[in-house]
JSON list of C-alpha atoms in Angstrom, two decimals:
[
{"chain": "A", "resi": 6, "resn": "MET", "atom": "CA", "xyz": [195.57, 55.09, 156.95]},
{"chain": "A", "resi": 7, "resn": "ASP", "atom": "CA", "xyz": [196.91, 58.66, 156.97]},
{"chain": "A", "resi": 8, "resn": "LYS", "atom": "CA", "xyz": [194.81, 61.45, 158.47]},
{"chain": "A", "resi": 9, "resn": "ALA", "atom": "CA", "xyz": [193.75, 63.03, 155.18]},
{"chain": "A", "resi": 10, "resn": "THR", "atom": "CA", "xyz": [192.50, 59.72, 153.78]},
{"chain": "A", "resi": 11, "resn": "LEU", "atom": "CA", "xyz": [190.77, 58.90, 157.05]},
{"chain": "A", "resi": 12, "resn": "ARG", "atom": "CA", "xyz": [188.92, 62.22, 157.08]},
{"chain": "A", "resi": 13, "resn": "THR", "atom": "CA", "xyz": [187.63, 61.71, 153.56]},
{"chain": "A", "resi": 14, "resn": "THR", "atom": "CA", "xyz": [186.59, 58.14, 154.37]},
{"chain": "A", "resi": 15, "resn": "VAL", "atom": "CA", "xyz": [184.60, 59.25, 157.42]},
{"chain": "A", "resi": 16, "resn": "TRP", "atom": "CA", "xyz": [182.99, 62.22, 155.68]},
{"chain": "A", "resi": 17, "resn": "ASP", "atom": "CA", "xyz": [181.99, 60.03, 152.73]},
{"chain": "A", "resi": 18, "resn": "ASP", "atom": "CA", "xyz": [180.59, 57.37, 155.04]},
{"chain": "A", "resi": 19, "resn": "LEU", "atom": "CA", "xyz": [178.51, 59.80, 157.09]},
{"chain": "A", "resi": 20, "resn": "GLU", "atom": "CA", "xyz": [177.08, 61.30, 153.93]},
{"chain": "A", "resi": 21, "resn": "SER", "atom": "CA", "xyz": [176.32, 58.02, 152.12]},
{"chain": "A", "resi": 22, "resn": "SER", "atom": "CA", "xyz": [174.85, 56.35, 155.22]},
{"chain": "A", "resi": 23, "resn": "GLY", "atom": "CA", "xyz": [172.50, 59.23, 155.94]},
{"chain": "A", "resi": 24, "resn": "ALA", "atom": "CA", "xyz": [174.03, 59.80, 159.38]},
{"chain": "A", "resi": 25, "resn": "ALA", "atom": "CA", "xyz": [175.21, 63.32, 158.53]},
{"chain": "A", "resi": 26, "resn": "ARG", "atom": "CA", "xyz": [173.06, 66.28, 159.48]},
{"chain": "A", "resi": 27, "resn": "PHE", "atom": "CA", "xyz": [173.02, 69.99, 158.49]},
{"chain": "A", "resi": 28, "resn": "PRO", "atom": "CA", "xyz": [175.25, 71.73, 157.57]},
{"chain": "A", "resi": 29, "resn": "PHE", "atom": "CA", "xyz": [175.95, 69.84, 154.35]},
{"chain": "A", "resi": 30, "resn": "PRO", "atom": "CA", "xyz": [178.15, 68.50, 153.03]},
{"chain": "A", "resi": 31, "resn": "PRO", "atom": "CA", "xyz": [179.92, 67.07, 156.09]},
{"chain": "A", "resi": 32, "resn": "HIS", "atom": "CA", "xyz": [183.25, 67.37, 154.29]},
{"chain": "A", "resi": 33, "resn": "GLY", "atom": "CA", "xyz": [185.81, 69.92, 155.43]},
{"chain": "A", "resi": 34, "resn": "ARG", "atom": "CA", "xyz": [184.24, 70.44, 158.85]},
{"chain": "A", "resi": 35, "resn": "ILE", "atom": "CA", "xyz": [183.56, 68.80, 162.19]},
{"chain": "A", "resi": 36, "resn": "PRO", "atom": "CA", "xyz": [180.56, 66.86, 160.89]},
{"chain": "A", "resi": 37, "resn": "ASN", "atom": "CA", "xyz": [177.15, 67.14, 162.45]},
{"chain": "A", "resi": 38, "resn": "PHE", "atom": "CA", "xyz": [175.45, 63.81, 163.00]},
{"chain": "A", "resi": 39, "resn": "ALA", "atom": "CA", "xyz": [172.12, 62.16, 163.78]},
{"chain": "A", "resi": 40, "resn": "ASP", "atom": "CA", "xyz": [171.17, 62.04, 167.46]},
{"chain": "A", "resi": 41, "resn": "ALA", "atom": "CA", "xyz": [173.84, 64.55, 168.56]},
{"chain": "A", "resi": 42, "resn": "THR", "atom": "CA", "xyz": [171.44, 65.55, 171.35]},
{"chain": "A", "resi": 43, "resn": "ALA", "atom": "CA", "xyz": [171.41, 61.97, 172.65]},
{"chain": "A", "resi": 44, "resn": "ALA", "atom": "CA", "xyz": [175.22, 61.99, 172.77]},
{"chain": "A", "resi": 45, "resn": "ALA", "atom": "CA", "xyz": [175.11, 65.27, 174.72]},
{"chain": "A", "resi": 46, "resn": "GLU", "atom": "CA", "xyz": [172.65, 63.73, 177.18]},
{"chain": "A", "resi": 47, "resn": "ARG", "atom": "CA", "xyz": [174.93, 60.73, 177.68]},
{"chain": "A", "resi": 48, "resn": "LEU", "atom": "CA", "xyz": [177.88, 63.05, 178.36]},
{"chain": "A", "resi": 49, "resn": "ALA", "atom": "CA", "xyz": [175.74, 65.02, 180.81]},
{"chain": "A", "resi": 50, "resn": "ALA", "atom": "CA", "xyz": [175.11, 61.82, 182.80]},
{"chain": "A", "resi": 51, "resn": "THR", "atom": "CA", "xyz": [178.82, 61.45, 183.70]},
{"chain": "A", "resi": 52, "resn": "PRO", "atom": "CA", "xyz": [180.31, 62.50, 187.04]},
{"chain": "A", "resi": 53, "resn": "GLU", "atom": "CA", "xyz": [182.88, 64.58, 185.17]},
{"chain": "A", "resi": 54, "resn": "TRP", "atom": "CA", "xyz": [180.08, 66.67, 183.71]},
{"chain": "A", "resi": 55, "resn": "ALA", "atom": "CA", "xyz": [178.29, 66.99, 187.04]},
{"chain": "A", "resi": 56, "resn": "ALA", "atom": "CA", "xyz": [181.47, 68.27, 188.70]},
{"chain": "A", "resi": 57, "resn": "ALA", "atom": "CA", "xyz": [182.24, 70.85, 185.99]},
{"chain": "A", "resi": 58, "resn": "ASP", "atom": "CA", "xyz": [181.54, 74.54, 186.51]},
{"chain": "A", "resi": 59, "resn": "ALA", "atom": "CA", "xyz": [183.61, 75.88, 183.59]},
{"chain": "A", "resi": 60, "resn": "VAL", "atom": "CA", "xyz": [183.44, 74.12, 180.23]},
{"chain": "A", "resi": 61, "resn": "LYS", "atom": "CA", "xyz": [185.58, 74.91, 177.20]},
{"chain": "A", "resi": 62, "resn": "ALA", "atom": "CA", "xyz": [183.75, 73.70, 174.09]},
{"chain": "A", "resi": 63, "resn": "ASN", "atom": "CA", "xyz": [184.31, 73.85, 170.36]},
{"chain": "A", "resi": 64, "resn": "PRO", "atom": "CA", "xyz": [181.86, 75.98, 168.35]},
{"chain": "A", "resi": 65, "resn": "ASP", "atom": "CA", "xyz": [180.79, 73.35, 165.82]},
{"chain": "A", "resi": 66, "resn": "ALA", "atom": "CA", "xyz": [177.21, 72.21, 165.13]},
{"chain": "A", "resi": 67, "resn": "PRO", "atom": "CA", "xyz": [177.38, 68.67, 166.62]},
{"chain": "A", "resi": 68, "resn": "GLN", "atom": "CA", "xyz": [178.41, 70.08, 170.01]},
{"chain": "A", "resi": 69, "resn": "LEU", "atom": "CA", "xyz": [175.68, 72.75, 170.09]},
{"chain": "A", "resi": 70, "resn": "PRO", "atom": "CA", "xyz": [173.48, 70.47, 172.28]},
{"chain": "A", "resi": 71, "resn": "VAL", "atom": "CA", "xyz": [176.42, 70.19, 174.71]},
{"chain": "A", "resi": 72, "resn": "ARG", "atom": "CA", "xyz": [176.85, 73.95, 174.91]},
{"chain": "A", "resi": 73, "resn": "ARG", "atom": "CA", "xyz": [173.13, 74.53, 175.36]},
{"chain": "A", "resi": 74, "resn": "ARG", "atom": "CA", "xyz": [172.90, 71.92, 178.09]},
{"chain": "A", "resi": 75, "resn": "ALA", "atom": "CA", "xyz": [175.88, 73.40, 179.91]},
{"chain": "A", "resi": 76, "resn": "LEU", "atom": "CA", "xyz": [174.29, 76.85, 179.99]},
{"chain": "A", "resi": 77, "resn": "ARG", "atom": "CA", "xyz": [170.93, 75.42, 181.06]},
{"chain": "A", "resi": 78, "resn": "GLU", "atom": "CA", "xyz": [172.69, 73.73, 183.99]},
{"chain": "A", "resi": 79, "resn": "GLY", "atom": "CA", "xyz": [174.43, 76.93, 185.08]},
{"chain": "A", "resi": 80, "resn": "LYS", "atom": "CA", "xyz": [177.88, 76.17, 183.72]},
{"chain": "A", "resi": 81, "resn": "THR", "atom": "CA", "xyz": [180.02, 78.91, 182.21]},
{"chain": "A", "resi": 82, "resn": "VAL", "atom": "CA", "xyz": [180.94, 78.07, 178.62]},
{"chain": "A", "resi": 83, "resn": "TYR", "atom": "CA", "xyz": [184.06, 79.21, 176.80]},
{"chain": "A", "resi": 84, "resn": "MET", "atom": "CA", "xyz": [184.28, 79.08, 173.01]},
{"chain": "A", "resi": 85, "resn": "ALA", "atom": "CA", "xyz": [187.26, 80.11, 170.92]},
{"chain": "A", "resi": 86, "resn": "VAL", "atom": "CA", "xyz": [187.01, 83.06, 168.56]},
{"chain": "A", "resi": 87, "resn": "PRO", "atom": "CA", "xyz": [187.30, 81.58, 165.03]},
{"chain": "A", "resi": 88, "resn": "ARG", "atom": "CA", "xyz": [190.91, 80.99, 164.07]},
{"chain": "A", "resi": 89, "resn": "LEU", "atom": "CA", "xyz": [192.07, 82.72, 167.28]},
{"chain": "A", "resi": 90, "resn": "ARG", "atom": "CA", "xyz": [192.07, 85.92, 165.26]},
{"chain": "A", "resi": 91, "resn": "ASP", "atom": "CA", "xyz": [191.63, 88.30, 168.22]},
{"chain": "A", "resi": 92, "resn": "GLU", "atom": "CA", "xyz": [193.89, 89.03, 171.17]},
{"chain": "A", "resi": 93, "resn": "GLU", "atom": "CA", "xyz": [190.88, 88.37, 173.40]},
{"chain": "A", "resi": 94, "resn": "CYS", "atom": "CA", "xyz": [190.37, 85.03, 171.71]},
{"chain": "A", "resi": 95, "resn": "PHE", "atom": "CA", "xyz": [187.69, 83.35, 173.82]},
{"chain": "A", "resi": 96, "resn": "TYR", "atom": "CA", "xyz": [183.97, 84.00, 174.16]},
{"chain": "A", "resi": 97, "resn": "GLU", "atom": "CA", "xyz": [182.76, 83.76, 177.75]},
{"chain": "A", "resi": 98, "resn": "LEU", "atom": "CA", "xyz": [179.10, 82.79, 178.11]},
{"chain": "A", "resi": 99, "resn": "ASP", "atom": "CA", "xyz": [177.96, 83.23, 181.70]},
{"chain": "A", "resi": 100, "resn": "PRO", "atom": "CA", "xyz": [174.39, 81.91, 182.12]},
{"chain": "A", "resi": 101, "resn": "ALA", "atom": "CA", "xyz": [173.86, 84.25, 185.06]},
{"chain": "A", "resi": 102, "resn": "ARG", "atom": "CA", "xyz": [174.08, 87.15, 182.59]},
{"chain": "A", "resi": 103, "resn": "ILE", "atom": "CA", "xyz": [171.83, 85.63, 179.93]},
{"chain": "A", "resi": 104, "resn": "ASP", "atom": "CA", "xyz": [168.02, 85.56, 180.02]},
{"chain": "A", "resi": 105, "resn": "ASP", "atom": "CA", "xyz": [166.58, 82.05, 180.21]},
{"chain": "A", "resi": 106, "resn": "ASP", "atom": "CA", "xyz": [164.76, 82.58, 176.92]},
{"chain": "A", "resi": 107, "resn": "ASP", "atom": "CA", "xyz": [168.10, 83.25, 175.21]},
{"chain": "A", "resi": 108, "resn": "LEU", "atom": "CA", "xyz": [170.11, 80.30, 176.52]},
{"chain": "A", "resi": 109, "resn": "ASP", "atom": "CA", "xyz": [169.51, 78.25, 173.37]},
{"chain": "A", "resi": 110, "resn": "SER", "atom": "CA", "xyz": [170.54, 81.07, 171.04]},
{"chain": "A", "resi": 111, "resn": "ALA", "atom": "CA", "xyz": [173.55, 82.27, 173.01]},
{"chain": "A", "resi": 112, "resn": "PRO", "atom": "CA", "xyz": [175.99, 79.41, 172.21]},
{"chain": "A", "resi": 113, "resn": "THR", "atom": "CA", "xyz": [175.28, 79.39, 168.46]},
{"chain": "A", "resi": 114, "resn": "VAL", "atom": "CA", "xyz": [177.97, 80.69, 166.14]},
{"chain": "A", "resi": 115, "resn": "SER", "atom": "CA", "xyz": [175.57, 83.24, 164.64]},
{"chain": "A", "resi": 116, "resn": "HIS", "atom": "CA", "xyz": [174.55, 84.74, 168.00]},
{"chain": "A", "resi": 117, "resn": "VAL", "atom": "CA", "xyz": [177.44, 84.20, 170.42]},
{"chain": "A", "resi": 118, "resn": "GLU", "atom": "CA", "xyz": [178.85, 87.71, 170.00]},
{"chain": "A", "resi": 119, "resn": "THR", "atom": "CA", "xyz": [175.53, 89.17, 171.16]},
{"chain": "A", "resi": 120, "resn": "TYR", "atom": "CA", "xyz": [175.63, 87.37, 174.50]},
{"chain": "A", "resi": 121, "resn": "ALA", "atom": "CA", "xyz": [179.30, 86.72, 175.25]},
{"chain": "A", "resi": 122, "resn": "ASP", "atom": "CA", "xyz": [182.15, 88.76, 176.61]},
{"chain": "A", "resi": 123, "resn": "LYS", "atom": "CA", "xyz": [185.47, 88.39, 174.84]},
{"chain": "A", "resi": 124, "resn": "VAL", "atom": "CA", "xyz": [188.34, 87.50, 177.16]},
{"chain": "A", "resi": 125, "resn": "GLY", "atom": "CA", "xyz": [191.99, 86.67, 176.74]},
{"chain": "A", "resi": 126, "resn": "PRO", "atom": "CA", "xyz": [193.27, 83.22, 177.66]},
{"chain": "A", "resi": 127, "resn": "ASP", "atom": "CA", "xyz": [194.97, 84.69, 180.73]},
{"chain": "A", "resi": 128, "resn": "ALA", "atom": "CA", "xyz": [191.53, 85.58, 182.10]},
{"chain": "A", "resi": 129, "resn": "LEU", "atom": "CA", "xyz": [190.06, 82.10, 181.95]},
{"chain": "A", "resi": 130, "resn": "PRO", "atom": "CA", "xyz": [189.47, 80.30, 185.25]},
{"chain": "A", "resi": 131, "resn": "PRO", "atom": "CA", "xyz": [190.56, 76.68, 185.69]},
{"chain": "A", "resi": 132, "resn": "ILE", "atom": "CA", "xyz": [188.64, 74.70, 183.09]},
{"chain": "A", "resi": 133, "resn": "ASP", "atom": "CA", "xyz": [186.91, 71.61, 184.48]},
{"chain": "A", "resi": 134, "resn": "LEU", "atom": "CA", "xyz": [185.95, 69.95, 181.20]},
{"chain": "A", "resi": 135, "resn": "VAL", "atom": "CA", "xyz": [187.14, 70.35, 177.62]},
{"chain": "A", "resi": 136, "resn": "VAL", "atom": "CA", "xyz": [184.75, 69.24, 174.87]},
{"chain": "A", "resi": 137, "resn": "SER", "atom": "CA", "xyz": [186.27, 68.76, 171.43]},
{"chain": "A", "resi": 138, "resn": "GLY", "atom": "CA", "xyz": [184.70, 68.09, 168.07]},
{"chain": "A", "resi": 139, "resn": "SER", "atom": "CA", "xyz": [186.13, 65.22, 166.04]},
{"chain": "A", "resi": 140, "resn": "VAL", "atom": "CA", "xyz": [186.09, 63.79, 162.56]},
{"chain": "A", "resi": 141, "resn": "ALA", "atom": "CA", "xyz": [187.27, 60.41, 163.85]},
{"chain": "A", "resi": 142, "resn": "VAL", "atom": "CA", "xyz": [188.28, 58.99, 167.20]},
{"chain": "A", "resi": 143, "resn": "SER", "atom": "CA", "xyz": [189.45, 55.64, 168.55]},
{"chain": "A", "resi": 144, "resn": "GLU", "atom": "CA", "xyz": [188.40, 53.77, 171.66]},
{"chain": "A", "resi": 145, "resn": "ALA", "atom": "CA", "xyz": [191.94, 54.35, 172.93]},
{"chain": "A", "resi": 146, "resn": "GLY", "atom": "CA", "xyz": [191.43, 58.11, 172.73]},
{"chain": "A", "resi": 147, "resn": "ALA", "atom": "CA", "xyz": [193.30, 59.08, 169.56]},
{"chain": "A", "resi": 148, "resn": "ARG", "atom": "CA", "xyz": [191.50, 61.90, 167.76]},
{"chain": "A", "resi": 149, "resn": "VAL", "atom": "CA", "xyz": [191.55, 63.32, 164.25]},
{"chain": "A", "resi": 150, "resn": "GLY", "atom": "CA", "xyz": [190.03, 66.76, 163.67]},
{"chain": "A", "resi": 151, "resn": "LYS", "atom": "CA", "xyz": [189.33, 68.56, 160.43]},
{"chain": "A", "resi": 152, "resn": "GLY", "atom": "CA", "xyz": [193.00, 69.28, 159.85]},
{"chain": "A", "resi": 153, "resn": "GLU", "atom": "CA", "xyz": [193.55, 72.92, 160.80]},
{"chain": "A", "resi": 154, "resn": "GLY", "atom": "CA", "xyz": [194.94, 72.26, 164.28]},
{"chain": "A", "resi": 155, "resn": "PHE", "atom": "CA", "xyz": [193.04, 74.97, 166.16]},
{"chain": "A", "resi": 156, "resn": "SER", "atom": "CA", "xyz": [191.54, 72.66, 168.80]},
{"chain": "A", "resi": 157, "resn": "ASP", "atom": "CA", "xyz": [194.98, 71.39, 169.75]},
{"chain": "A", "resi": 158, "resn": "LEU", "atom": "CA", "xyz": [196.40, 74.93, 169.71]},
{"chain": "A", "resi": 159, "resn": "GLU", "atom": "CA", "xyz": [193.65, 76.17, 172.02]},
{"chain": "A", "resi": 160, "resn": "TYR", "atom": "CA", "xyz": [194.41, 73.35, 174.45]},
{"chain": "A", "resi": 161, "resn": "ALA", "atom": "CA", "xyz": [198.14, 74.07, 174.26]},
{"chain": "A", "resi": 162, "resn": "VAL", "atom": "CA", "xyz": [197.61, 77.77, 175.00]},
{"chain": "A", "resi": 163, "resn": "LEU", "atom": "CA", "xyz": [195.45, 76.99, 178.04]},
{"chain": "A", "resi": 164, "resn": "ARG", "atom": "CA", "xyz": [197.83, 74.27, 179.22]},
{"chain": "A", "resi": 165, "resn": "GLY", "atom": "CA", "xyz": [200.76, 76.64, 179.01]},
{"chain": "A", "resi": 166, "resn": "LEU", "atom": "CA", "xyz": [198.85, 79.22, 181.06]},
{"chain": "A", "resi": 167, "resn": "GLY", "atom": "CA", "xyz": [197.65, 76.70, 183.63]},
{"chain": "A", "resi": 168, "resn": "ALA", "atom": "CA", "xyz": [193.92, 76.86, 182.81]},
{"chain": "A", "resi": 169, "resn": "VAL", "atom": "CA", "xyz": [193.97, 73.16, 181.96]},
{"chain": "A", "resi": 170, "resn": "SER", "atom": "CA", "xyz": [196.20, 70.44, 183.37]},
{"chain": "A", "resi": 171, "resn": "ALA", "atom": "CA", "xyz": [197.04, 66.81, 182.78]},
{"chain": "A", "resi": 172, "resn": "GLU", "atom": "CA", "xyz": [194.04, 65.96, 184.97]},
{"chain": "A", "resi": 173, "resn": "THR", "atom": "CA", "xyz": [191.49, 68.03, 183.06]},
{"chain": "A", "resi": 174, "resn": "THR", "atom": "CA", "xyz": [188.94, 65.73, 181.43]},
{"chain": "A", "resi": 175, "resn": "VAL", "atom": "CA", "xyz": [188.80, 65.97, 177.63]},
{"chain": "A", "resi": 176, "resn": "ALA", "atom": "CA", "xyz": [185.71, 64.57, 175.91]},
{"chain": "A", "resi": 177, "resn": "THR", "atom": "CA", "xyz": [184.24, 64.33, 172.45]},
{"chain": "A", "resi": 178, "resn": "THR", "atom": "CA", "xyz": [180.73, 63.57, 171.19]},
{"chain": "A", "resi": 179, "resn": "VAL", "atom": "CA", "xyz": [180.55, 61.70, 167.88]},
{"chain": "A", "resi": 180, "resn": "HIS", "atom": "CA", "xyz": [178.39, 59.35, 165.85]},
{"chain": "A", "resi": 181, "resn": "GLU", "atom": "CA", "xyz": [179.14, 55.66, 166.29]},
{"chain": "A", "resi": 182, "resn": "ARG", "atom": "CA", "xyz": [180.39, 55.57, 162.68]},
{"chain": "A", "resi": 183, "resn": "GLN", "atom": "CA", "xyz": [183.15, 58.03, 163.65]},
{"chain": "A", "resi": 184, "resn": "VAL", "atom": "CA", "xyz": [184.63, 55.61, 166.21]},
{"chain": "A", "resi": 185, "resn": "ARG", "atom": "CA", "xyz": [187.26, 53.64, 164.32]},
{"chain": "A", "resi": 186, "resn": "ASP", "atom": "CA", "xyz": [190.21, 51.37, 164.95]},
{"chain": "A", "resi": 187, "resn": "ASP", "atom": "CA", "xyz": [192.36, 52.55, 162.02]},
{"chain": "A", "resi": 188, "resn": "LEU", "atom": "CA", "xyz": [193.54, 55.93, 163.33]},
{"chain": "A", "resi": 189, "resn": "PRO", "atom": "CA", "xyz": [197.25, 56.73, 163.00]},
{"chain": "A", "resi": 190, "resn": "GLU", "atom": "CA", "xyz": [199.30, 57.21, 166.15]},
{"chain": "A", "resi": 191, "resn": "PRO", "atom": "CA", "xyz": [198.82, 60.75, 167.49]},
{"chain": "A", "resi": 192, "resn": "ASP", "atom": "CA", "xyz": [201.43, 63.41, 166.80]},
{"chain": "A", "resi": 193, "resn": "ALA", "atom": "CA", "xyz": [203.09, 65.18, 169.75]},
{"chain": "A", "resi": 194, "resn": "HIS", "atom": "CA", "xyz": [200.69, 68.14, 169.50]},
{"chain": "A", "resi": 195, "resn": "ASP", "atom": "CA", "xyz": [197.54, 66.00, 169.34]},
{"chain": "A", "resi": 196, "resn": "VAL", "atom": "CA", "xyz": [195.31, 66.02, 172.43]},
{"chain": "A", "resi": 197, "resn": "PRO", "atom": "CA", "xyz": [193.94, 62.58, 173.33]},
{"chain": "A", "resi": 198, "resn": "MET", "atom": "CA", "xyz": [190.39, 62.06, 174.57]},
{"chain": "A", "resi": 199, "resn": "ASP", "atom": "CA", "xyz": [189.42, 60.72, 178.00]},
{"chain": "A", "resi": 200, "resn": "LEU", "atom": "CA", "xyz": [185.76, 60.24, 177.13]},
{"chain": "A", "resi": 201, "resn": "VAL", "atom": "CA", "xyz": [184.33, 59.22, 173.76]},
{"chain": "A", "resi": 202, "resn": "VAL", "atom": "CA", "xyz": [180.56, 59.63, 173.78]},
{"chain": "A", "resi": 203, "resn": "THR", "atom": "CA", "xyz": [178.15, 58.44, 171.10]},
{"chain": "A", "resi": 204, "resn": "PRO", "atom": "CA", "xyz": [174.35, 58.32, 171.18]},
{"chain": "A", "resi": 205, "resn": "GLU", "atom": "CA", "xyz": [174.65, 54.62, 172.08]},
{"chain": "A", "resi": 206, "resn": "ARG", "atom": "CA", "xyz": [177.55, 54.40, 174.54]},
{"chain": "A", "resi": 207, "resn": "LEU", "atom": "CA", "xyz": [180.23, 55.99, 176.67]},
{"chain": "A", "resi": 208, "resn": "VAL", "atom": "CA", "xyz": [183.85, 54.90, 176.22]},
{"chain": "A", "resi": 209, "resn": "ARG", "atom": "CA", "xyz": [186.36, 55.65, 178.94]},
{"chain": "A", "resi": 210, "resn": "THR", "atom": "CA", "xyz": [189.58, 55.44, 177.01]},
{"chain": "A", "resi": 211, "resn": "GLU", "atom": "CA", "xyz": [192.75, 53.77, 178.10]},
{"chain": "A", "resi": 212, "resn": "ALA", "atom": "CA", "xyz": [194.46, 57.18, 177.75]},
{"chain": "A", "resi": 213, "resn": "PRO", "atom": "CA", "xyz": [197.80, 55.68, 176.67]},
{"chain": "A", "resi": 214, "resn": "TYR", "atom": "CA", "xyz": [198.93, 58.81, 174.87]},
{"chain": "A", "resi": 215, "resn": "PRO", "atom": "CA", "xyz": [200.83, 61.75, 176.40]},
{"chain": "A", "resi": 216, "resn": "ARG", "atom": "CA", "xyz": [199.27, 65.19, 176.33]},
{"chain": "A", "resi": 217, "resn": "PRO", "atom": "CA", "xyz": [201.06, 68.28, 175.04]},
{"chain": "A", "resi": 218, "resn": "GLU", "atom": "CA", "xyz": [202.25, 70.40, 177.96]},
{"chain": "A", "resi": 219, "resn": "GLY", "atom": "CA", "xyz": [202.18, 73.68, 176.09]},
{"chain": "A", "resi": 220, "resn": "ILE", "atom": "CA", "xyz": [202.79, 75.22, 172.69]},
{"chain": "A", "resi": 221, "resn": "ASP", "atom": "CA", "xyz": [205.44, 73.75, 170.42]},
{"chain": "A", "resi": 222, "resn": "TRP", "atom": "CA", "xyz": [206.79, 77.02, 169.08]},
{"chain": "A", "resi": 223, "resn": "ASP", "atom": "CA", "xyz": [209.09, 75.26, 166.61]},
{"chain": "A", "resi": 224, "resn": "ALA", "atom": "CA", "xyz": [206.02, 73.92, 164.82]},
{"chain": "A", "resi": 225, "resn": "LEU", "atom": "CA", "xyz": [204.57, 77.40, 164.18]},
{"chain": "A", "resi": 226, "resn": "SER", "atom": "CA", "xyz": [205.79, 79.65, 161.38]},
{"chain": "A", "resi": 227, "resn": "ASP", "atom": "CA", "xyz": [206.12, 83.41, 161.75]},
{"chain": "A", "resi": 228, "resn": "GLU", "atom": "CA", "xyz": [203.24, 83.78, 159.31]},
{"chain": "A", "resi": 229, "resn": "ARG", "atom": "CA", "xyz": [200.99, 81.62, 161.47]},
{"chain": "A", "resi": 230, "resn": "LEU", "atom": "CA", "xyz": [202.00, 83.54, 164.60]},
{"chain": "A", "resi": 231, "resn": "ASP", "atom": "CA", "xyz": [201.18, 86.82, 162.91]},
{"chain": "A", "resi": 232, "resn": "GLU", "atom": "CA", "xyz": [197.70, 85.51, 162.03]},
{"chain": "A", "resi": 233, "resn": "MET", "atom": "CA", "xyz": [196.97, 84.93, 165.73]},
{"chain": "A", "resi": 234, "resn": "PRO", "atom": "CA", "xyz": [197.91, 87.92, 167.89]},
{"chain": "A", "resi": 235, "resn": "VAL", "atom": "CA", "xyz": [197.62, 86.01, 171.16]},
{"chain": "A", "resi": 236, "resn": "LEU", "atom": "CA", "xyz": [200.18, 83.46, 169.96]},
{"chain": "A", "resi": 237, "resn": "ARG", "atom": "CA", "xyz": [202.54, 86.21, 168.83]},
{"chain": "A", "resi": 238, "resn": "ARG", "atom": "CA", "xyz": [202.29, 87.82, 172.27]},
{"chain": "A", "resi": 239, "resn": "LEU", "atom": "CA", "xyz": [202.86, 84.57, 174.12]},
{"chain": "A", "resi": 240, "resn": "HIS", "atom": "CA", "xyz": [205.74, 83.65, 171.82]},
{"chain": "A", "resi": 241, "resn": "ASP", "atom": "CA", "xyz": [207.47, 86.98, 172.31]},
{"chain": "A", "resi": 242, "resn": "ALA", "atom": "CA", "xyz": [206.95, 86.76, 176.07]},
{"chain": "A", "resi": 243, "resn": "SER", "atom": "CA", "xyz": [208.50, 83.29, 176.14]},
{"chain": "A", "resi": 244, "resn": "ASP", "atom": "CA", "xyz": [211.50, 84.58, 174.19]},
{"chain": "A", "resi": 245, "resn": "GLU", "atom": "CA", "xyz": [211.99, 87.41, 176.66]},
{"chain": "A", "resi": 246, "resn": "SER", "atom": "CA", "xyz": [211.80, 85.04, 179.63]},
{"chain": "A", "resi": 247, "resn": "GLY", "atom": "CA", "xyz": [214.17, 82.58, 177.97]},
{"chain": "A", "resi": 248, "resn": "GLU", "atom": "CA", "xyz": [211.70, 79.70, 178.21]}
]
């Protein structure tokens, strides 16, 4: 099954089964799902979570319980600015600078700008845990997102700058219905998952897929680079250095 067909199949299934949660419809997005908080709690019970001080997380609704839990436990959370549209393209949420009463509001898309500092990717510390949203994922760690490629681009930027490495744990929280065995083989730019977490179980994947080691500049058009100032800067810098 190709990625586009798979996405539609999963979105349709979540909607028809009643497993989807607000925002509706689940189509065209990282879908929210029933018991997302239980999946976040299961992730928080792992040693990888316990050891993490800096967490890079996607901004979507199903991972909001993950972001809230991270802040409540004193972890610094980094979220990408939508579509990487700013040069300082990450929100930095430091719980030490946020009142306890605001920790639940701070990592929401509608309030993050009130509580976060914007920082460039060069300013990020080593990231201990990456949390990605998914439309579908396999037990082997292959992942399909909503099709725009920003999650993989964010990882590639941070990998190229050394903020993440081949050893950085990458996890996703999903509904059990999103775990499938009919995913296509990942493309070279796709980031595989180490941990697949549902409300019912934790899967430690076989991790048979290689991870991208940086940005594949040949895959990005000039138009796409111009839409994301940080990528244009990094691209031009790589040209100047001859890399």
